Amino acid sequence: MSIAIVGAGLGGLTLARVLHVNGMDCVVYERDPSRDVRGQGGMLDIHSGQRALREAGLADQFRAIARGEGQDMRLLEPDGTLLLQEDTPEGAPLERPEVDRADLRDLLLDSLPGHMVRWGCAFESADNGVLRFADGSDATYDLLVGADGANSRVRALLTDARPAHIGQHVVELRIADIDRSHPDLAAMVGRGNYWVLGNGRSLAAQRNGDGCVRIGLSFYNTAEDWFATSGIPFDDPAAARTRLIEEFTGWDLRFTALIAACDDTIVPRAITALPVGLTWPPTPGVTLLGDAAHLMPPVGEGANMALLDGALLGLALAAHPDDLPAAVEAYEREMFERTSAAARMSADMQKLLMSPDAARRILAFFRPDGV
């Protein structure tokens, strides 16, 4: 049985690892020419996804790279009112630790035999058990798994659904070596997550394991072309920072000081999602996992769902090694139910974030008893 996985992200690699520990072979095809060709993003909050790492036999290695202090949380309103401060005690359980996405991906890559991942293989099409790549090469498969992310090309084999804009734009920035360069701001952000929410805006600052702080500025209820009409000159970082600060006029000056301290790394992102509850009819020899299957708003569920998808598909295939349709049917049935619930919760969170009093609504969402 030939299993082809398109995409060497967290979900695809978890699937490959679970297959490997269960004595099954596969090949992961990745369009990037090498593992280090581009950055992998910031920190991830890993909670339900820890089950996947246990199934992959990597729980101990995960704990070694996870940041328990990353569970710290500070939640504020735009006027500076502190609504919540949680500091993780030394030795507390790693219920929702933060981990650098690049470190987690490296952990998964290093757990696989070298022949399992083939770099520089950009997927073009597939039919009748043959994969075709952009360089003209091809490969055969019995099962094709699309783990190729939000803009999946494999998805088109199963559904016409496409990600749609959800009324949110994000600008990502960073402050390198913040303890040395801006110790006052470092103390303010703390060891984990620092959220300021309200008035159709949010500022999320997050401590990373490499000593930097990544900052995400979110703008809600925005039209799809908002970046083009906003007047933010992204090709001029200094001017862009000035213009972004203007977007937060009236906020406590400590928060705009964070924006002013950022370096010239500025990445704008328009946020999209797939329809909540997306399914497709059983299709012989093809399935999806991760963002390819259920792209949802970025509120902490996507990576966890991708890890679980990979692990549970791998376990289903190991349980039905001679019956691919049965394995895929079992996986998809569970995945549709689990990820639909996560997508609904993410959509509800998104609505709260769009509200004028977002910080208090989020606090009530997580602390309905007021504790």
mmCIF file of C-alpha atoms in Angstrom:
data_model
loop_
_atom_site.group_PDB
_atom_site.id
_atom_site.type_symbol
_atom_site.label_atom_id
_atom_site.label_comp_id
_atom_site.label_asym_id
_atom_site.label_seq_id
_atom_site.Cartn_x
_atom_site.Cartn_y
_atom_site.Cartn_z
ATOM 1 C CA MET A 1 0.000 0.000 0.000
ATOM 2 C CA SER A 2 1.426 3.359 -1.075
ATOM 3 C CA ILE A 3 0.449 6.350 1.083
ATOM 4 C CA ALA A 4 1.329 9.789 -0.295
ATOM 5 C CA ILE A 5 1.114 12.828 2.008
ATOM 6 C CA VAL A 6 1.218 16.243 0.339
ATOM 7 C CA GLY A 7 2.594 18.827 2.765
ATOM 8 C CA ALA A 8 5.262 18.623 5.480
ATOM 9 C CA GLY A 9 3.412 20.700 8.050
ATOM 10 C CA LEU A 10 2.519 19.544 11.546
ATOM 11 C CA GLY A 11 -0.439 17.392 10.504
ATOM 12 C CA GLY A 12 1.272 15.640 7.628
ATOM 13 C CA LEU A 13 4.384 14.922 9.656
ATOM 14 C CA THR A 14 2.345 13.611 12.596
ATOM 15 C CA LEU A 15 0.574 11.215 10.246
ATOM 16 C CA ALA A 16 3.927 10.050 8.874
ATOM 17 C CA ARG A 17 5.291 9.538 12.389
ATOM 18 C CA VAL A 18 2.280 7.550 13.634
ATOM 19 C CA LEU A 19 2.430 5.358 10.529
ATOM 20 C CA HIS A 20 6.158 4.846 11.119
ATOM 21 C CA VAL A 21 5.745 3.760 14.749
ATOM 22 C CA ASN A 22 3.038 1.332 13.596
ATOM 23 C CA GLY A 23 5.338 -0.237 11.017
ATOM 24 C CA MET A 24 3.786 1.382 7.944
ATOM 25 C CA ASP A 25 5.608 3.304 5.244
ATOM 26 C CA CYS A 26 4.602 6.507 3.463
ATOM 27 C CA VAL A 27 6.155 9.409 1.577
ATOM 28 C CA VAL A 28 5.686 13.096 2.440
ATOM 29 C CA TYR A 29 5.969 15.400 -0.571
ATOM 30 C CA GLU A 30 6.805 19.033 0.263
ATOM 31 C CA ARG A 31 7.033 21.919 -2.190
ATOM 32 C CA ASP A 32 9.756 23.740 -0.191
ATOM 33 C CA PRO A 33 13.256 22.824 -1.422
ATOM 34 C CA SER A 34 14.526 22.252 2.149
ATOM 35 C CA ARG A 35 13.350 22.318 5.759
ATOM 36 C CA ASP A 36 15.015 25.656 6.536
ATOM 37 C CA VAL A 37 14.052 27.649 3.445
ATOM 38 C CA ARG A 38 11.476 29.795 5.274
ATOM 39 C CA GLY A 39 10.345 30.704 8.768
ATOM 40 C CA GLN A 40 7.663 28.634 10.457
ATOM 41 C CA GLY A 41 5.908 31.340 12.488
ATOM 42 C CA GLY A 42 5.629 31.900 16.215
ATOM 43 C CA MET A 43 4.447 30.017 19.267
ATOM 44 C CA LEU A 44 1.637 27.469 19.460
ATOM 45 C CA ASP A 45 -0.659 26.707 22.382
ATOM 46 C CA ILE A 46 -0.738 22.892 22.473
ATOM 47 C CA HIS A 47 -3.570 21.359 24.506
ATOM 48 C CA SER A 48 -5.695 18.632 22.856
ATOM 49 C CA GLY A 49 -2.853 18.081 20.387
ATOM 50 C CA GLN A 50 -0.757 16.555 23.172
ATOM 51 C CA ARG A 51 -2.694 13.329 22.652
ATOM 52 C CA ALA A 52 -1.318 13.181 19.116
ATOM 53 C CA LEU A 53 2.233 13.528 20.385
ATOM 54 C CA ARG A 54 1.656 10.696 22.853
ATOM 55 C CA GLU A 55 0.365 8.485 20.037
ATOM 56 C CA ALA A 56 3.474 9.449 18.065
ATOM 57 C CA GLY A 57 5.731 8.379 20.949
ATOM 58 C CA LEU A 58 7.065 11.922 21.341
ATOM 59 C CA ALA A 59 5.512 13.081 24.615
ATOM 60 C CA ASP A 60 8.788 13.258 26.536
ATOM 61 C CA GLN A 61 10.575 15.074 23.715
ATOM 62 C CA PHE A 62 7.675 17.531 23.483
ATOM 63 C CA ARG A 63 7.848 18.322 27.192
ATOM 64 C CA ALA A 64 11.552 19.062 26.777
ATOM 65 C CA ILE A 65 10.876 21.842 24.232
ATOM 66 C CA ALA A 66 7.569 23.145 25.631
ATOM 67 C CA ARG A 67 7.459 26.374 27.630
ATOM 68 C CA GLY A 68 5.292 25.967 30.728
ATOM 69 C CA GLU A 69 5.692 29.646 31.525
ATOM 70 C CA GLY A 70 4.102 30.338 28.164
ATOM 71 C CA GLN A 71 0.781 29.534 29.865
ATOM 72 C CA ASP A 72 0.981 32.894 31.668
ATOM 73 C CA MET A 73 -1.817 35.236 30.591
ATOM 74 C CA ARG A 74 -2.532 38.940 30.959
ATOM 75 C CA LEU A 75 -5.796 40.367 29.606
ATOM 76 C CA LEU A 76 -6.399 44.104 29.421
ATOM 77 C CA GLU A 77 -8.787 46.681 27.994
ATOM 78 C CA PRO A 78 -7.624 49.494 25.669
ATOM 79 C CA ASP A 79 -7.633 52.042 28.515
ATOM 80 C CA GLY A 80 -5.110 49.930 30.411
ATOM 81 C CA THR A 81 -7.495 48.212 32.829
ATOM 82 C CA LEU A 82 -6.068 44.821 33.820
ATOM 83 C CA LEU A 83 -8.857 42.233 33.857
ATOM 84 C CA LEU A 84 -6.848 39.048 34.341
ATOM 85 C CA GLN A 85 -3.323 38.048 35.269
ATOM 86 C CA GLU A 86 -2.411 34.381 35.549
ATOM 87 C CA ASP A 87 1.153 33.367 36.356
ATOM 88 C CA THR A 88 2.013 29.690 36.073
ATOM 89 C CA PRO A 89 3.586 28.264 39.254
ATOM 90 C CA GLU A 90 6.876 26.425 38.946
ATOM 91 C CA GLY A 91 6.225 22.764 38.215
ATOM 92 C CA ALA A 92 2.569 23.267 37.247
ATOM 93 C CA PRO A 93 1.066 20.730 34.803
ATOM 94 C CA LEU A 94 1.653 21.471 31.128
ATOM 95 C CA GLU A 95 -2.033 21.798 30.289
ATOM 96 C CA ARG A 96 -1.633 24.435 27.547
ATOM 97 C CA PRO A 97 2.105 25.002 27.136
ATOM 98 C CA GLU A 98 3.503 27.127 24.349
ATOM 99 C CA VAL A 99 5.993 25.693 21.883
ATOM 100 C CA ASP A 100 7.819 27.265 18.975
ATOM 101 C CA ARG A 101 6.229 25.986 15.759
ATOM 102 C CA ALA A 102 9.683 25.512 14.204
ATOM 103 C CA ASP A 103 10.874 23.453 17.196
ATOM 104 C CA LEU A 104 7.783 21.230 17.041
ATOM 105 C CA ARG A 105 8.194 20.732 13.300
ATOM 106 C CA ASP A 106 11.886 19.869 13.790
ATOM 107 C CA LEU A 107 10.922 17.340 16.464
ATOM 108 C CA LEU A 108 8.583 15.622 14.038
ATOM 109 C CA LEU A 109 11.013 15.765 11.114
ATOM 110 C CA ASP A 110 13.867 14.357 13.180
ATOM 111 C CA SER A 111 11.672 11.449 14.285
ATOM 112 C CA LEU A 112 11.284 10.197 10.700
ATOM 113 C CA PRO A 113 13.658 8.213 8.480
ATOM 114 C CA GLY A 114 15.261 10.509 5.941
ATOM 115 C CA HIS A 115 13.650 8.826 2.947
ATOM 116 C CA MET A 116 10.123 9.639 4.128
ATOM 117 C CA VAL A 117 10.230 13.366 3.272
ATOM 118 C CA ARG A 118 10.965 14.462 -0.287
ATOM 119 C CA TRP A 119 11.671 18.152 -0.691
ATOM 120 C CA GLY A 120 11.099 20.293 -3.763
ATOM 121 C CA CYS A 121 8.010 18.355 -4.864
ATOM 122 C CA ALA A 122 5.318 20.924 -5.677
ATOM 123 C CA PHE A 123 1.987 19.131 -6.195
ATOM 124 C CA GLU A 124 0.244 19.908 -9.470
ATOM 125 C CA SER A 125 -2.468 17.279 -9.966
ATOM 126 C CA ALA A 126 -3.541 13.719 -9.247
ATOM 127 C CA ASP A 127 -5.764 11.143 -10.927
ATOM 128 C CA ASN A 128 -5.948 7.384 -11.384
ATOM 129 C CA GLY A 129 -3.392 6.787 -8.666
ATOM 130 C CA VAL A 130 -0.699 9.068 -10.143
ATOM 131 C CA LEU A 131 0.667 12.251 -8.553
ATOM 132 C CA ARG A 132 2.164 14.886 -10.825
ATOM 133 C CA PHE A 133 4.589 17.553 -9.691
ATOM 134 C CA ALA A 134 5.550 20.944 -11.082
ATOM 135 C CA ASP A 135 8.976 19.728 -12.240
ATOM 136 C CA GLY A 136 7.371 17.107 -14.486
ATOM 137 C CA SER A 137 8.034 14.140 -12.206
ATOM 138 C CA ASP A 138 5.315 11.834 -10.900
ATOM 139 C CA ALA A 139 4.648 9.156 -8.302
ATOM 140 C CA THR A 140 2.013 6.514 -7.698
ATOM 141 C CA TYR A 141 -0.281 6.203 -4.684
ATOM 142 C CA ASP A 142 -3.068 4.109 -3.229
ATOM 143 C CA LEU A 143 -4.052 6.823 -0.731
ATOM 144 C CA LEU A 144 -3.441 10.535 -1.228
ATOM 145 C CA VAL A 145 -3.643 12.735 1.893
ATOM 146 C CA GLY A 146 -3.878 16.478 1.357
ATOM 147 C CA ALA A 147 -2.018 18.093 4.242
ATOM 148 C CA ASP A 148 -1.167 21.151 2.162
ATOM 149 C CA GLY A 149 -2.688 23.898 4.257
ATOM 150 C CA ALA A 150 -5.139 26.734 3.781
ATOM 151 C CA ASN A 151 -4.574 27.031 0.036
ATOM 152 C CA SER A 152 -4.664 23.285 -0.533
ATOM 153 C CA ARG A 153 -4.583 22.077 -4.121
ATOM 154 C CA VAL A 154 -5.585 18.558 -3.114
ATOM 155 C CA ARG A 155 -8.860 19.896 -1.665
ATOM 156 C CA ALA A 156 -10.238 20.435 -5.170
ATOM 157 C CA LEU A 157 -10.362 16.636 -5.637
ATOM 158 C CA LEU A 158 -13.020 16.441 -2.915
ATOM 159 C CA THR A 159 -14.962 19.703 -2.721
ATOM 160 C CA ASP A 160 -15.479 23.060 -4.423
ATOM 161 C CA ALA A 161 -15.279 24.855 -1.040
ATOM 162 C CA ARG A 162 -12.687 27.593 -0.792
ATOM 163 C CA PRO A 163 -11.547 29.754 2.143
ATOM 164 C CA ALA A 164 -13.440 33.045 2.417
ATOM 165 C CA HIS A 165 -12.554 36.321 4.133
ATOM 166 C CA ILE A 166 -14.002 36.535 7.663
ATOM 167 C CA GLY A 167 -13.718 40.273 8.287
ATOM 168 C CA GLN A 168 -10.310 40.262 9.975
ATOM 169 C CA HIS A 169 -6.886 41.544 8.969
ATOM 170 C CA VAL A 170 -3.744 40.938 11.017
ATOM 171 C CA VAL A 171 -0.394 42.707 10.947
ATOM 172 C CA GLU A 172 2.445 40.704 12.496
ATOM 173 C CA LEU A 173 5.449 42.481 14.023
ATOM 174 C CA ARG A 174 8.281 41.580 16.370
ATOM 175 C CA ILE A 175 10.679 42.961 18.967
ATOM 176 C CA ALA A 176 13.950 41.024 18.942
ATOM 177 C CA ASP A 177 15.853 40.292 22.183
ATOM 178 C CA ILE A 178 13.291 42.276 24.164
ATOM 179 C CA ASP A 179 14.887 41.686 27.593
ATOM 180 C CA ARG A 180 17.977 43.565 26.468
ATOM 181 C CA SER A 181 16.493 46.049 24.002
ATOM 182 C CA HIS A 182 13.354 47.043 25.931
ATOM 183 C CA PRO A 183 13.414 45.622 29.482
ATOM 184 C CA ASP A 184 10.449 47.760 30.567
ATOM 185 C CA LEU A 185 8.266 46.367 27.791
ATOM 186 C CA ALA A 186 9.561 42.857 28.509
ATOM 187 C CA ALA A 187 8.394 43.144 32.109
ATOM 188 C CA MET A 188 5.012 44.438 30.969
ATOM 189 C CA VAL A 189 4.399 41.562 28.521
ATOM 190 C CA GLY A 190 5.648 38.938 30.956
ATOM 191 C CA ARG A 191 6.586 35.348 30.138
ATOM 192 C CA GLY A 192 3.583 34.286 28.093
ATOM 193 C CA ASN A 193 0.620 35.984 26.393
ATOM 194 C CA TYR A 194 -0.447 39.609 26.682
ATOM 195 C CA TRP A 195 -3.827 40.486 25.156
ATOM 196 C CA VAL A 196 -5.443 43.887 24.799
ATOM 197 C CA LEU A 197 -8.933 43.693 23.293
ATOM 198 C CA GLY A 198 -11.663 46.157 22.397
ATOM 199 C CA ASN A 199 -13.089 48.747 20.007
ATOM 200 C CA GLY A 200 -12.812 46.474 16.981
ATOM 201 C CA ARG A 201 -9.061 46.040 17.488
ATOM 202 C CA SER A 202 -6.761 43.733 19.369
ATOM 203 C CA LEU A 203 -3.090 43.649 20.268
ATOM 204 C CA ALA A 204 -1.668 40.242 21.132
ATOM 205 C CA ALA A 205 1.943 40.090 22.304
ATOM 206 C CA GLN A 206 3.541 36.702 22.843
ATOM 207 C CA ARG A 207 6.910 35.793 24.301
ATOM 208 C CA ASN A 208 8.880 33.381 22.098
ATOM 209 C CA GLY A 209 11.540 30.899 23.092
ATOM 210 C CA ASP A 210 14.244 32.770 21.150
ATOM 211 C CA GLY A 211 13.894 35.886 23.320
ATOM 212 C CA CYS A 212 11.762 37.890 20.918
ATOM 213 C CA VAL A 213 8.171 39.011 21.360
ATOM 214 C CA ARG A 214 5.820 38.579 18.419
ATOM 215 C CA ILE A 215 2.965 41.049 18.183
ATOM 216 C CA GLY A 216 -0.231 40.594 16.223
ATOM 217 C CA LEU A 217 -2.425 43.621 15.549
ATOM 218 C CA SER A 218 -5.915 42.540 14.514
ATOM 219 C CA PHE A 219 -8.517 44.698 12.805
ATOM 220 C CA TYR A 220 -12.066 43.343 12.850
ATOM 221 C CA ASN A 221 -15.170 43.972 10.749
ATOM 222 C CA THR A 222 -12.945 44.905 7.807
ATOM 223 C CA ALA A 223 -13.704 44.561 4.109
ATOM 224 C CA GLU A 224 -11.697 42.105 2.050
ATOM 225 C CA ASP A 225 -9.701 44.944 0.424
ATOM 226 C CA TRP A 226 -8.995 46.729 3.715
ATOM 227 C CA PHE A 227 -5.211 46.557 3.396
ATOM 228 C CA ALA A 228 -5.402 48.245 -0.011
ATOM 229 C CA THR A 229 -7.612 51.063 1.310
ATOM 230 C CA SER A 230 -6.077 51.476 4.789
ATOM 231 C CA GLY A 231 -3.199 53.688 3.704
ATOM 232 C CA ILE A 232 -0.652 51.581 5.605
ATOM 233 C CA PRO A 233 2.607 51.716 3.573
ATOM 234 C CA PHE A 234 3.913 48.189 4.175
ATOM 235 C CA ASP A 235 6.875 48.819 1.867
ATOM 236 C CA ASP A 236 8.125 51.490 4.319
ATOM 237 C CA PRO A 237 8.397 49.869 7.794
ATOM 238 C CA ALA A 238 8.959 53.099 9.740
ATOM 239 C CA ALA A 239 6.006 54.822 8.087
ATOM 240 C CA ALA A 240 3.914 51.668 8.527
ATOM 241 C CA ARG A 241 4.577 51.655 12.276
ATOM 242 C CA THR A 242 3.544 55.305 12.486
ATOM 243 C CA ARG A 243 0.349 54.611 10.579
ATOM 244 C CA LEU A 244 -0.420 51.533 12.712
ATOM 245 C CA ILE A 245 -0.008 53.589 15.888
ATOM 246 C CA GLU A 246 -2.597 55.998 14.504
ATOM 247 C CA GLU A 247 -5.029 53.081 14.227
ATOM 248 C CA PHE A 248 -4.770 52.713 18.014
ATOM 249 C CA THR A 249 -5.375 56.349 18.900
ATOM 250 C CA GLY A 250 -6.953 56.571 22.339
ATOM 251 C CA TRP A 251 -5.363 53.382 23.611
ATOM 252 C CA ASP A 252 -3.064 53.453 26.638
ATOM 253 C CA LEU A 253 0.369 54.729 25.567
ATOM 254 C CA ARG A 254 2.045 51.565 26.879
ATOM 255 C CA PHE A 255 0.387 49.614 24.077
ATOM 256 C CA THR A 256 1.409 51.927 21.264
ATOM 257 C CA ALA A 257 4.937 51.894 22.755
ATOM 258 C CA LEU A 258 5.022 48.181 21.905
ATOM 259 C CA ILE A 259 4.279 48.968 18.268
ATOM 260 C CA ALA A 260 6.883 51.742 18.164
ATOM 261 C CA ALA A 261 9.545 49.357 19.513
ATOM 262 C CA CYS A 262 9.072 46.778 16.743
ATOM 263 C CA ASP A 263 11.709 46.188 14.091
ATOM 264 C CA ASP A 264 11.228 46.263 10.327
ATOM 265 C CA THR A 265 9.730 42.766 10.097
ATOM 266 C CA ILE A 266 6.106 43.526 9.214
ATOM 267 C CA VAL A 267 3.815 40.876 7.724
ATOM 268 C CA PRO A 268 0.202 41.691 6.731
ATOM 269 C CA ARG A 269 -2.305 38.817 6.617
ATOM 270 C CA ALA A 270 -5.932 38.744 5.494
ATOM 271 C CA ILE A 271 -7.710 36.038 7.522
ATOM 272 C CA THR A 272 -9.876 33.448 5.797
ATOM 273 C CA ALA A 273 -11.748 30.315 6.870
ATOM 274 C CA LEU A 274 -13.568 27.377 5.352
ATOM 275 C CA PRO A 275 -17.296 26.923 6.004
ATOM 276 C CA VAL A 276 -18.049 25.558 9.474
ATOM 277 C CA GLY A 277 -19.019 21.901 9.270
ATOM 278 C CA LEU A 278 -17.504 21.300 5.827
ATOM 279 C CA THR A 279 -17.784 17.673 4.696
ATOM 280 C CA TRP A 280 -17.443 15.833 1.388
ATOM 281 C CA PRO A 281 -18.733 12.524 0.048
ATOM 282 C CA PRO A 282 -16.494 9.476 0.417
ATOM 283 C CA THR A 283 -13.946 9.554 -2.379
ATOM 284 C CA PRO A 284 -11.775 6.495 -3.034
ATOM 285 C CA GLY A 285 -8.101 7.063 -2.397
ATOM 286 C CA VAL A 286 -8.203 10.707 -1.216
ATOM 287 C CA THR A 287 -8.692 12.543 2.086
ATOM 288 C CA LEU A 288 -7.616 15.751 3.811
ATOM 289 C CA LEU A 289 -6.314 16.858 7.181
ATOM 290 C CA GLY A 290 -5.484 20.100 8.990
ATOM 291 C CA ASP A 291 -6.194 23.467 7.409
ATOM 292 C CA ALA A 292 -6.793 21.781 4.067
ATOM 293 C CA ALA A 293 -9.876 20.178 5.616
ATOM 294 C CA HIS A 294 -11.131 22.725 8.160
ATOM 295 C CA LEU A 295 -9.360 26.090 8.093
ATOM 296 C CA MET A 296 -10.811 28.069 11.011
ATOM 297 C CA PRO A 297 -10.241 31.452 12.699
ATOM 298 C CA PRO A 298 -6.855 31.682 14.469
ATOM 299 C CA VAL A 299 -7.897 31.319 18.107
ATOM 300 C CA GLY A 300 -5.717 28.391 19.200
ATOM 301 C CA GLU A 301 -7.446 25.341 17.697
ATOM 302 C CA GLY A 302 -5.972 24.914 14.212
ATOM 303 C CA ALA A 303 -2.607 23.353 15.096
ATOM 304 C CA ASN A 304 -4.178 21.086 17.710
ATOM 305 C CA MET A 305 -6.771 19.829 15.245
ATOM 306 C CA ALA A 306 -4.072 19.194 12.623
ATOM 307 C CA LEU A 307 -1.975 17.178 15.080
ATOM 308 C CA LEU A 308 -5.004 15.112 16.075
ATOM 309 C CA ASP A 309 -6.011 14.606 12.437
ATOM 310 C CA GLY A 310 -2.601 13.205 11.615
ATOM 311 C CA ALA A 311 -2.480 10.900 14.623
ATOM 312 C CA LEU A 312 -6.036 9.597 14.300
ATOM 313 C CA LEU A 313 -5.764 8.984 10.561
ATOM 314 C CA GLY A 314 -2.528 7.104 11.192
ATOM 315 C CA LEU A 315 -4.205 4.962 13.875
ATOM 316 C CA ALA A 316 -7.164 4.263 11.582
ATOM 317 C CA LEU A 317 -4.842 3.127 8.810
ATOM 318 C CA ALA A 318 -2.906 0.934 11.237
ATOM 319 C CA ALA A 319 -6.179 -0.620 12.407
ATOM 320 C CA HIS A 320 -7.305 -1.351 8.812
ATOM 321 C CA PRO A 321 -4.058 -1.998 6.928
ATOM 322 C CA ASP A 322 -5.815 -3.977 4.206
ATOM 323 C CA ASP A 323 -8.950 -1.855 3.895
ATOM 324 C CA LEU A 324 -8.210 1.758 2.935
ATOM 325 C CA PRO A 325 -11.879 2.755 2.448
ATOM 326 C CA ALA A 326 -12.773 1.532 5.950
ATOM 327 C CA ALA A 327 -9.819 3.378 7.478
ATOM 328 C CA VAL A 328 -10.603 6.647 5.718
ATOM 329 C CA GLU A 329 -14.325 6.366 6.500
ATOM 330 C CA ALA A 330 -13.612 5.876 10.215
ATOM 331 C CA TYR A 331 -11.177 8.776 10.249
ATOM 332 C CA GLU A 332 -13.439 11.190 8.345
ATOM 333 C CA ARG A 333 -16.496 10.373 10.458
ATOM 334 C CA GLU A 334 -14.662 11.267 13.672
ATOM 335 C CA MET A 335 -12.781 14.193 12.131
ATOM 336 C CA PHE A 336 -15.910 15.864 10.740
ATOM 337 C CA GLU A 337 -17.600 15.796 14.154
ATOM 338 C CA ARG A 338 -14.563 16.861 16.178
ATOM 339 C CA THR A 339 -13.400 19.672 13.921
ATOM 340 C CA SER A 340 -16.911 21.011 13.311
ATOM 341 C CA ALA A 341 -17.249 21.525 17.057
ATOM 342 C CA ALA A 342 -13.845 23.244 17.163
ATOM 343 C CA ALA A 343 -14.752 25.433 14.189
ATOM 344 C CA ARG A 344 -18.049 26.484 15.806
ATOM 345 C CA MET A 345 -16.222 27.398 19.003
ATOM 346 C CA SER A 346 -13.608 29.329 16.996
ATOM 347 C CA ALA A 347 -16.346 31.206 15.129
ATOM 348 C CA ASP A 348 -18.015 32.089 18.444
ATOM 349 C CA MET A 349 -14.707 33.377 19.760
ATOM 350 C CA GLN A 350 -14.278 35.422 16.596
ATOM 351 C CA LYS A 351 -17.634 37.108 17.190
ATOM 352 C CA LEU A 352 -16.597 37.991 20.746
ATOM 353 C CA LEU A 353 -13.328 39.489 19.511
ATOM 354 C CA MET A 354 -15.248 41.710 17.091
ATOM 355 C CA SER A 355 -17.353 43.232 19.872
ATOM 356 C CA PRO A 356 -16.572 46.690 21.378
ATOM 357 C CA ASP A 357 -16.159 45.199 24.886
ATOM 358 C CA ALA A 358 -14.229 42.170 23.666
ATOM 359 C CA ALA A 359 -11.945 41.809 26.690
ATOM 360 C CA ARG A 360 -14.805 41.471 29.181
ATOM 361 C CA ARG A 361 -16.729 39.151 26.871
ATOM 362 C CA ILE A 362 -13.685 36.905 26.424
ATOM 363 C CA LEU A 363 -13.143 36.859 30.181
ATOM 364 C CA ALA A 364 -16.782 35.821 30.719
ATOM 365 C CA PHE A 365 -16.443 33.165 28.009
ATOM 366 C CA PHE A 366 -13.543 31.489 29.775
ATOM 367 C CA ARG A 367 -14.658 32.333 33.322
ATOM 368 C CA PRO A 368 -18.455 32.111 33.338
ATOM 369 C CA ASP A 369 -18.397 31.636 37.141
ATOM 370 C CA GLY A 370 -16.354 34.816 37.576
ATOM 371 C CA VAL A 371 -13.448 32.984 39.217
#
